[in-house]
CSV table of C-alpha atoms in Angstrom, one decimal:
chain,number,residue,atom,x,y,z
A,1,UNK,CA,-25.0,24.1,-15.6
A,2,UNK,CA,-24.1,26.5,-13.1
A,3,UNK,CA,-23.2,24.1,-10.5
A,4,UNK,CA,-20.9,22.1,-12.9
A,5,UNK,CA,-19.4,25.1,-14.2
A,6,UNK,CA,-18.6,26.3,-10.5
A,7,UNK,CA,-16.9,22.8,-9.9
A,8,UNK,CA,-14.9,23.3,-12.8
A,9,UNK,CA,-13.4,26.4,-11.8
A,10,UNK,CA,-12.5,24.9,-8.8
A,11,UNK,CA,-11.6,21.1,-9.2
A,12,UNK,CA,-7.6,22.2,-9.4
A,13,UNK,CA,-7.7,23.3,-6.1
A,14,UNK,CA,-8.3,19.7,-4.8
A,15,UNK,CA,-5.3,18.3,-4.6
A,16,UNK,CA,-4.0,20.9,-2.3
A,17,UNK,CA,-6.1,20.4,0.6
A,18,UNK,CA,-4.4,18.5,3.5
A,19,UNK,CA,-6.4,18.3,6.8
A,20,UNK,CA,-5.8,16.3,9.8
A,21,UNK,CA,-9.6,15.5,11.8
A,22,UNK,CA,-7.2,14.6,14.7
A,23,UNK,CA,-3.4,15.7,16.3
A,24,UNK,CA,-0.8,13.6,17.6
A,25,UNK,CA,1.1,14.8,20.7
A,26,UNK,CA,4.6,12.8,21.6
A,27,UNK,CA,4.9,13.0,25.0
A,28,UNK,CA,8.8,12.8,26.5
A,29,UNK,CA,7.6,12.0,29.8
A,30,UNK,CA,8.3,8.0,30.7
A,31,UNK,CA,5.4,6.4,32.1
A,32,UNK,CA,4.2,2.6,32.1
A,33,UNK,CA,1.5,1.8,28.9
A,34,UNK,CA,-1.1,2.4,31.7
A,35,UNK,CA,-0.3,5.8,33.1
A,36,UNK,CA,0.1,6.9,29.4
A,37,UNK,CA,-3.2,5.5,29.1
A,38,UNK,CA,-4.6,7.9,32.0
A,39,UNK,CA,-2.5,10.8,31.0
A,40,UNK,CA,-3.7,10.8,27.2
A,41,UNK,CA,-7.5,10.9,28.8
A,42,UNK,CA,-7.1,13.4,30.9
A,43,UNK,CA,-5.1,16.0,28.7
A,44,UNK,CA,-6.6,14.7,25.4
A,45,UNK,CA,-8.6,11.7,24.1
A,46,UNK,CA,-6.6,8.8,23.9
A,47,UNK,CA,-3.4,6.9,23.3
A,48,UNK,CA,-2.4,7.1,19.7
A,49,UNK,CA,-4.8,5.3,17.4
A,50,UNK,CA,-2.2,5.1,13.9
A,51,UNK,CA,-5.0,4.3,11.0
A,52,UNK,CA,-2.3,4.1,7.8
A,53,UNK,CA,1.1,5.2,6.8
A,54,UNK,CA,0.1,8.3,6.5
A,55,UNK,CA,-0.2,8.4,10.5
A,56,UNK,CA,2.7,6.5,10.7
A,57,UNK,CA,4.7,9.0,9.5
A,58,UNK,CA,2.6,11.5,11.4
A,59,UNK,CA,4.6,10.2,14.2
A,60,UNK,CA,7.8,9.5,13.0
A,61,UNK,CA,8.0,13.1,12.0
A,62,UNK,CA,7.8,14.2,15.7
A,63,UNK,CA,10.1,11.5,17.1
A,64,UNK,CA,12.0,8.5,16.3
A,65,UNK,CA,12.5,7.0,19.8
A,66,UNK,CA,11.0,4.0,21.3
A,67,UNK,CA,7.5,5.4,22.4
A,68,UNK,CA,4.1,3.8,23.5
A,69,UNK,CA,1.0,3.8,20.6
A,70,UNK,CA,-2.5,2.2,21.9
A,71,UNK,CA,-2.2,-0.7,20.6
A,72,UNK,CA,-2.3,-3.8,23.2
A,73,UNK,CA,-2.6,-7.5,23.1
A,74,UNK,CA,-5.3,-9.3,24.5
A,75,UNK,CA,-4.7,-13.0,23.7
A,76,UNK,CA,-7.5,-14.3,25.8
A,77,UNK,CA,-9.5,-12.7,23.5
A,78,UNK,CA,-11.3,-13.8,20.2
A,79,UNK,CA,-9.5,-13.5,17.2
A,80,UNK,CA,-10.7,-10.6,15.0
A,81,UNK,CA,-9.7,-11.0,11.2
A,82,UNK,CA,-8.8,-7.6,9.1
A,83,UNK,CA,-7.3,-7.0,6.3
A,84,UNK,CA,-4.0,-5.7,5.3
A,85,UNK,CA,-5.1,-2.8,3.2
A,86,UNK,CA,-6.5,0.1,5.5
A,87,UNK,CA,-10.3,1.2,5.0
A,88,UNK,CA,-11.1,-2.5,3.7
A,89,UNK,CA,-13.1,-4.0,6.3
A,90,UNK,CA,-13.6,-7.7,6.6
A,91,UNK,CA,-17.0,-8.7,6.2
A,92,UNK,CA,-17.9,-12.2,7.6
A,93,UNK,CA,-20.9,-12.9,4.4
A,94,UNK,CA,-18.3,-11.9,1.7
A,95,UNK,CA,-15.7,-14.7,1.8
A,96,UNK,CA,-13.9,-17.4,0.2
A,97,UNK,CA,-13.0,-19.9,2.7
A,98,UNK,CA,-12.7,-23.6,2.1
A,99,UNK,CA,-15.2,-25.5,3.7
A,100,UNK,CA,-14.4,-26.3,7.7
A,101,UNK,CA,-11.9,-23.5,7.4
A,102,UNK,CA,-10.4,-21.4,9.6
A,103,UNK,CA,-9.6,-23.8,11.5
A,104,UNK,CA,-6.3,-23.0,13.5
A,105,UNK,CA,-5.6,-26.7,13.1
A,106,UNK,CA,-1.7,-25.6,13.8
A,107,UNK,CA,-1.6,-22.8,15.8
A,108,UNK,CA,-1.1,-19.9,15.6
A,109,UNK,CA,-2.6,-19.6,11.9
A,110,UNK,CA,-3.2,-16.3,11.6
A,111,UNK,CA,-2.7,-15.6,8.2
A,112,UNK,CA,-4.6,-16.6,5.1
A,113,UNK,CA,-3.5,-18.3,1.8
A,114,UNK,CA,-5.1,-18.8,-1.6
A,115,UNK,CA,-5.3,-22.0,-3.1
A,116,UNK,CA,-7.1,-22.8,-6.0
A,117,UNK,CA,-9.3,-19.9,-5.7
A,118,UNK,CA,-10.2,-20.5,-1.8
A,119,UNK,CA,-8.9,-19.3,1.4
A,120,UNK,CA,-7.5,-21.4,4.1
A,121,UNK,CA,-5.9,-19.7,7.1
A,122,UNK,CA,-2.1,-20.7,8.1
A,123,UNK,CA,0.7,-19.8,10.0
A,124,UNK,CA,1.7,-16.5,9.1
A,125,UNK,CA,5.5,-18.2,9.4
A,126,UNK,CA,5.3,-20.2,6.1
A,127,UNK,CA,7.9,-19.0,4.1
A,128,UNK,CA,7.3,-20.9,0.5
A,129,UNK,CA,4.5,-18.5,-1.3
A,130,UNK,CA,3.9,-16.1,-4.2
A,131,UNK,CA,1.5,-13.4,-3.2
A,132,UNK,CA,-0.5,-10.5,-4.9
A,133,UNK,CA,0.0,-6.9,-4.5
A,134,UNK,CA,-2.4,-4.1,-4.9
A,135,UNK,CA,-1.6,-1.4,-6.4
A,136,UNK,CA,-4.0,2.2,-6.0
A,137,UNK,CA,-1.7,4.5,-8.0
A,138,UNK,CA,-1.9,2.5,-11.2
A,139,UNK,CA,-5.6,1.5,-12.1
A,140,UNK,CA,-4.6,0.2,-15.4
A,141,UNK,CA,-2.2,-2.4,-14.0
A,142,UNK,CA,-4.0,-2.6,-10.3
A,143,UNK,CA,-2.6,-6.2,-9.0
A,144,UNK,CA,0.9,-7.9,-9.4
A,145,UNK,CA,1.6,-11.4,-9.0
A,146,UNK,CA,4.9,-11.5,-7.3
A,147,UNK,CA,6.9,-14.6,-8.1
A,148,UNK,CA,9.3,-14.4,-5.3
A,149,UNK,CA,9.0,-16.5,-2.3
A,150,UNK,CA,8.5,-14.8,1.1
A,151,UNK,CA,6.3,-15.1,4.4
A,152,UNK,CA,3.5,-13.0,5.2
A,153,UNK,CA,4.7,-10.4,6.9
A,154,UNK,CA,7.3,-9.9,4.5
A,155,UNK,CA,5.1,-10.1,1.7
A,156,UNK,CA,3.0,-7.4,3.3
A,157,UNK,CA,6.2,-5.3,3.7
A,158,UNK,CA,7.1,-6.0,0.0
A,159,UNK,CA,3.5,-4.6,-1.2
A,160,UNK,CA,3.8,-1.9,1.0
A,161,UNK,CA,7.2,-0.6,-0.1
A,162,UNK,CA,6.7,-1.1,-4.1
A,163,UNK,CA,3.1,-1.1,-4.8
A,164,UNK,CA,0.0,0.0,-1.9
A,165,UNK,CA,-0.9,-3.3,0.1
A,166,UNK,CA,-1.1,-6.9,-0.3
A,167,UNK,CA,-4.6,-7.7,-2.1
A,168,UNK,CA,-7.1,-7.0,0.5
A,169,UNK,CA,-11.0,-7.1,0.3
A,170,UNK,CA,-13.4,-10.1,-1.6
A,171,UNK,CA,-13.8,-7.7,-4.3
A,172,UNK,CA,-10.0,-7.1,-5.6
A,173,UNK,CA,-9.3,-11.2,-4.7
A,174,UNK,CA,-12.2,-11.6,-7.2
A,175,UNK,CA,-11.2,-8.9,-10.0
A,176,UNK,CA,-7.3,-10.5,-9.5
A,177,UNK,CA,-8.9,-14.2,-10.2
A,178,UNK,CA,-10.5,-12.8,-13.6
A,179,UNK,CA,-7.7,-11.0,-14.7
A,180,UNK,CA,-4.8,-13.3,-13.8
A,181,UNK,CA,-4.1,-16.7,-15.6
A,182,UNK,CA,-2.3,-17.9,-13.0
A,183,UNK,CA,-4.5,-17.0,-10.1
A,184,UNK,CA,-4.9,-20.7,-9.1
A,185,UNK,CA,-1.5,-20.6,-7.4
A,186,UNK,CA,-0.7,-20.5,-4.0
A,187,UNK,CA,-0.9,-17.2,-3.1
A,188,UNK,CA,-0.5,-15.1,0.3
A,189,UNK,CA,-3.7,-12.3,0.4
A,190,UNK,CA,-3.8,-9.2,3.1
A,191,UNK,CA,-6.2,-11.2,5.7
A,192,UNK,CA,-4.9,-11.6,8.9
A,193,UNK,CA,-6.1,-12.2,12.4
A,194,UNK,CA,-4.7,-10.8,15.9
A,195,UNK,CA,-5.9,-10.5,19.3
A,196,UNK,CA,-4.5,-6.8,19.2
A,197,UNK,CA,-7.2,-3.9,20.3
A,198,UNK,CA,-7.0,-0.4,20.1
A,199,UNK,CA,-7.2,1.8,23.5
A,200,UNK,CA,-9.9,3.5,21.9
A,201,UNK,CA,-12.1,0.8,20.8
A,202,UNK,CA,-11.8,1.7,17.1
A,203,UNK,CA,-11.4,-0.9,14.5
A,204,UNK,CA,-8.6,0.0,12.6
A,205,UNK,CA,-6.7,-2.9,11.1
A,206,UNK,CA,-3.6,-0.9,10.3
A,207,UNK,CA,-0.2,-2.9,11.6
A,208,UNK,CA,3.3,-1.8,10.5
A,209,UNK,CA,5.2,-4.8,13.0
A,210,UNK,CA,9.0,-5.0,12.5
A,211,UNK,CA,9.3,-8.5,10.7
A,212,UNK,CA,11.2,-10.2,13.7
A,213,UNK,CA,8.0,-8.7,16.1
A,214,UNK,CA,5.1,-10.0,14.1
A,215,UNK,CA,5.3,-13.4,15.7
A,216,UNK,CA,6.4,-12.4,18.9
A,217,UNK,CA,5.0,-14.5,21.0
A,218,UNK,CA,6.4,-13.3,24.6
A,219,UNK,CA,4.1,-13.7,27.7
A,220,UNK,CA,4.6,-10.5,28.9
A,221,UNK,CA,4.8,-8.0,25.3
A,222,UNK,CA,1.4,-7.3,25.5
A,223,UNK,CA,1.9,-3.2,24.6
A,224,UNK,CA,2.7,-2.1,21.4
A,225,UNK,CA,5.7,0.7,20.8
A,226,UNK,CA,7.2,2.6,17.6
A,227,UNK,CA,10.9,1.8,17.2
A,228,UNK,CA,13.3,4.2,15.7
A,229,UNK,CA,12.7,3.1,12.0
A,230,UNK,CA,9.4,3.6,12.3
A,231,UNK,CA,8.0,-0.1,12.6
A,232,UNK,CA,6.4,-1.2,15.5
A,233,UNK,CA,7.0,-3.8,18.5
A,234,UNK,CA,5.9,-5.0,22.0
A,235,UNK,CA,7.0,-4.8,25.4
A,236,UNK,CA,6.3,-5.1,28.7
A,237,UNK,CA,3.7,-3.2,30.0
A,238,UNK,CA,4.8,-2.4,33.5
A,239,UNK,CA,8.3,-1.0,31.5
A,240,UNK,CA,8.1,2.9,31.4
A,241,UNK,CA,8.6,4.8,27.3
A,242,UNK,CA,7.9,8.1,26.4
A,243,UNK,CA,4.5,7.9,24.4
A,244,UNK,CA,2.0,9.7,21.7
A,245,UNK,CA,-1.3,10.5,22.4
A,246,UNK,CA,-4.4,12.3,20.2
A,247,UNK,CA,-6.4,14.8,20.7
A,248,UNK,CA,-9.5,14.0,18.5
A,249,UNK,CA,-11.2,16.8,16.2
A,250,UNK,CA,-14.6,14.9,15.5
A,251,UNK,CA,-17.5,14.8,18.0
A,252,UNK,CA,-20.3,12.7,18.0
A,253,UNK,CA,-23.2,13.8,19.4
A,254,UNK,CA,-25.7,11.4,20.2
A,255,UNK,CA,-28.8,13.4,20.2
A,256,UNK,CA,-31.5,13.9,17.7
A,257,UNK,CA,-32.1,16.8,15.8
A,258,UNK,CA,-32.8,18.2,12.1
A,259,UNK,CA,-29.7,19.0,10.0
A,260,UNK,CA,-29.9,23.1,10.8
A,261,UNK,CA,-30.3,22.5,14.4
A,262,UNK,CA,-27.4,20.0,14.4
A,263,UNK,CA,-25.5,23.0,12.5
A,264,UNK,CA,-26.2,25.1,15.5
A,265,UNK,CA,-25.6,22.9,17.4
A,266,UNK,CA,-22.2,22.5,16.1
A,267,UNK,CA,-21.4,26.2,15.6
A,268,UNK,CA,-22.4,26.8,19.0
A,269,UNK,CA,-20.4,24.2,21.1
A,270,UNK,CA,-17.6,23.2,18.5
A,271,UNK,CA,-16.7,24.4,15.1
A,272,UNK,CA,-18.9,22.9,12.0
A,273,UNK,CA,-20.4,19.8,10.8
A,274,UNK,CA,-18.3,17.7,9.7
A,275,UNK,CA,-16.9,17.7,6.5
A,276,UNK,CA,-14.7,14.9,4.5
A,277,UNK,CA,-12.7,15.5,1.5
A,278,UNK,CA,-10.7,12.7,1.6
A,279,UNK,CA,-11.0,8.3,2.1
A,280,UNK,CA,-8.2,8.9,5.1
A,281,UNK,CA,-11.1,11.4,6.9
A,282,UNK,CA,-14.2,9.1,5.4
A,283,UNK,CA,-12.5,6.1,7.6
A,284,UNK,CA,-11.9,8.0,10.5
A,285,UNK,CA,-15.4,9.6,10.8
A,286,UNK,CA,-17.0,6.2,9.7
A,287,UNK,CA,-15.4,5.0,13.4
A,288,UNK,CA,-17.5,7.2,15.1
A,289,UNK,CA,-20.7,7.2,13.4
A,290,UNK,CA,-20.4,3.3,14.2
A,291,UNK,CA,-21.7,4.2,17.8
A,292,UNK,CA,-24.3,6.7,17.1
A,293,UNK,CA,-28.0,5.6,18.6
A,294,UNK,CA,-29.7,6.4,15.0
A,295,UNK,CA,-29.1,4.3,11.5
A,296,UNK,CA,-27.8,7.5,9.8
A,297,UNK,CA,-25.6,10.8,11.3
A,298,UNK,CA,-25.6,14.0,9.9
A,299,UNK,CA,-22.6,15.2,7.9
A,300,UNK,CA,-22.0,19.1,7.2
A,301,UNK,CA,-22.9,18.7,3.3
A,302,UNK,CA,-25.8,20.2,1.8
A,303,UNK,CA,-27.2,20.8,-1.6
A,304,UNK,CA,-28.1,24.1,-3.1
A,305,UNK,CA,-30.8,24.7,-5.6
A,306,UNK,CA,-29.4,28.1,-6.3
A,307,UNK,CA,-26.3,26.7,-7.8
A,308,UNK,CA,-27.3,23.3,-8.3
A,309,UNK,CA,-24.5,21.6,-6.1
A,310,UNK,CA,-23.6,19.5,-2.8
A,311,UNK,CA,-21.3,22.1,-0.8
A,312,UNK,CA,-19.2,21.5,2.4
A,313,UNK,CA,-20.9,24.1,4.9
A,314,UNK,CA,-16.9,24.9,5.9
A,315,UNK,CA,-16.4,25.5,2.1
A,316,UNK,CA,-14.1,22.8,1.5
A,317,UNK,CA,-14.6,21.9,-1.7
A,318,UNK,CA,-16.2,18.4,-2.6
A,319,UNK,CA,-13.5,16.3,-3.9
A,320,UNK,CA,-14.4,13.1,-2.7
A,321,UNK,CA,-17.6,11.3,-2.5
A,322,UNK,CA,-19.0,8.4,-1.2
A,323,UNK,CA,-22.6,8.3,-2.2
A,324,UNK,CA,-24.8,5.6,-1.7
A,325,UNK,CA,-26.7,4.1,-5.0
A,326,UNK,CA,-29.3,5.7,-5.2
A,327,UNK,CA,-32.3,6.7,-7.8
A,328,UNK,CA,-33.3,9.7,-6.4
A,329,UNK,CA,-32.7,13.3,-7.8
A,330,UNK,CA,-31.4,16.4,-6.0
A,331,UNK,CA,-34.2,18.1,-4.5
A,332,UNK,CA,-34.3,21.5,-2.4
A,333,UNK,CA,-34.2,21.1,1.7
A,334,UNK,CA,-31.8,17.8,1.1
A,335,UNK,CA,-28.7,17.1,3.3
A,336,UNK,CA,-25.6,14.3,3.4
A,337,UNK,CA,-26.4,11.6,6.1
A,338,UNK,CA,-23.7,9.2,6.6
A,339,UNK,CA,-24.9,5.1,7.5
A,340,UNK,CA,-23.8,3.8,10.7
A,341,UNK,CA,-23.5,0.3,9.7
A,342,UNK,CA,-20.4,-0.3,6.8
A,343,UNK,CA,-20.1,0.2,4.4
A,344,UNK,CA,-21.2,3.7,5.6
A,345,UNK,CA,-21.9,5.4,2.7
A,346,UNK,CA,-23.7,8.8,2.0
A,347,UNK,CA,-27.3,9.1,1.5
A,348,UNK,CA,-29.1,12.0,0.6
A,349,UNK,CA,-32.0,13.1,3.2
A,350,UNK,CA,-34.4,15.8,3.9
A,351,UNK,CA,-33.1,18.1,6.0
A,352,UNK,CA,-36.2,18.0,8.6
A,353,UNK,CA,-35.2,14.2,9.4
A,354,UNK,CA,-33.7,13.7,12.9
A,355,UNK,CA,-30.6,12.0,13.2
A,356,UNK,CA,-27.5,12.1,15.7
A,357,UNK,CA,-24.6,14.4,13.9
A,358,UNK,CA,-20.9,14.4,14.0
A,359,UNK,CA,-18.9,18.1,14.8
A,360,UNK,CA,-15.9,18.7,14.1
């Protein structure tokens, strides 16, 4: 009771916290996409990674001008699907492709279409579909089957500007399909593929092209740039811009030890354990703990018997949660251990278990 009681109180507060687990730093300076490559590793970690419109307007709030992001083009490269929606990640075993699809049969098809129930990949140029948008604000009216007839791209931009995203993930295509009569439509859904990597090896699927860029198929646009309105296009590499980098707040250490020594550890060389309160944080720690050398990292969340909670060691409160299922009940000596492999959930551990650990 005491522990419920104490979250009470405190719930209210939630809303109010805003914290950024990395900082974006526009740089005037002109320089070609690879010298602002070098630059942004020697004075801070990277080129700018953008993750969702949140970042997005991260860096339209400290210019407007044509600048360099991390983004490039590597169109020797595999294709890597994502969808649309950030912090949905595609998963290869959870799909609903036709059978011998995708095929690329007329390329570039790099978007994907519903018909019937089933996914077929096309070019992302079509023009003549309905799509479905996705909604996060309203969970009582979550998808919206949009009647008018538009392209991918500007389907995407549609969702984006009126609802959240275009339907992304297996699991909203499915809950659309039992809700909507008409779900056997033709219908444009968030998945998309692109030969596009981040400077930082991350995995983020965010893209916020200008519509007259997302097709842009120029030999030599392989480096991705803001524009003044805050969409995105390519250019020439070897061409010099003013650019963003990040300095990144979260540390992965990739060494071993119990959850108090990896708080030591952290309070010692860097700040704290990590702590999330929010999906935005949960999807940019998640990117790290993907290259950690043990299945679990440790997070800075720990339960108390005393007052029969999970508490941030940094006191943030614990407004968001992403808890694995499990069947187990709090117990004394227990600490928050996030998975490396997705969906990289929480689990609850005893503290004497050695893991890597992320500091932030």
């Amino acid at each position: 009771m005491k522990g419920s009681l104490f979250l009470l109180i405190l719930i209210g507060q939630c809303s109010f916290l805003v914290c950024h687990l990395y900082e974006y730093h526009f740089i005037e300076e002109t320089k070609t996409w690879e010298e602002a490559q070098k630059y942004c590793r020697a004075h801070y970690t990277d080129l700018a990674t953008v993750s969702n419109m949140t970042d997005m307007e991260r860096l339209r709030d400290k210019s407007q001008s044509e600048a360099w992001i991390g983004l490039r083009n590597h169109p020797d490269a595999e294709r890597t699907w994502h969808w649309s929606l950030p912090g949905v990640e595609f998963n290869e075993s959870e799909t609903g492709w036709f059978d011998h699809e995708p095929n690329n049969i007329r390329p570039p098809e790099n978007c994907v279409r519903m018909d019937n129930h089933k996914w077929k990949d096309v070019p992302c140029t079509n023009e003549n579909q309905e799509f479905i948008c996705y909604d996060a604000k309203q969970p009582n009216e979550k998808f919206h089957l949009i009647t008018d007839k538009m392209n991918w791209p500007q389907a995407q931009n549609y969702c984006r500007e009126h609802h959240t995203d275009l339907a992304s993930g297996l699991q909203q295509i499915e809950e659309f399909i039992q809700e909507e009569t008409q779900s056997n439509k033709s219908l444009w859904i968030g998945l998309f593929s692109d030969t596009w990597k981040w400077s930082d090896e991350s995995n983020f699927s965010f893209r916020n092209w200008d519509l007259e860029s997302f097709e842009d198929e120029e030999v030599n646009k392989k480096c991705a740039m803001t524009m003044s309105d805050g969409k995105w296009s390519s250019d020439d590499c070897n061409n010099t811009k003013p650019f963003f980098c990040y300095d990144d707040k979260v540390i992965l250490i990739n060494e071993s030890m119990t959850w108090m020594k990896a708080l030591n550890y952290c309070r010692s060389n860097h700040r704290d354990l990590v702590s999330i309160t929010n999906p935005h944080q949960q999807r940019w720690v998640q990117e790290r703990a993907k290259k950690a050398n043990t299945l679990f990292v440790w997070l800075g969340l720990r339960y108390t018997c005393a007052m029969d909670l999970w508490f941030w060691v940094n006191d943030n409160l614990v407004c968001y949660e992403n808890w694995a299922s499990e069947r187990e009940t709090d117990k004394c000596d227990w600490a928050a251990a996030m998975g490396k492999k997705g969906p990289n959930k929480w689990f609850k551990k005893p503290d004497s278990e050695v893991f890597d650990f992320i500091c932030a």
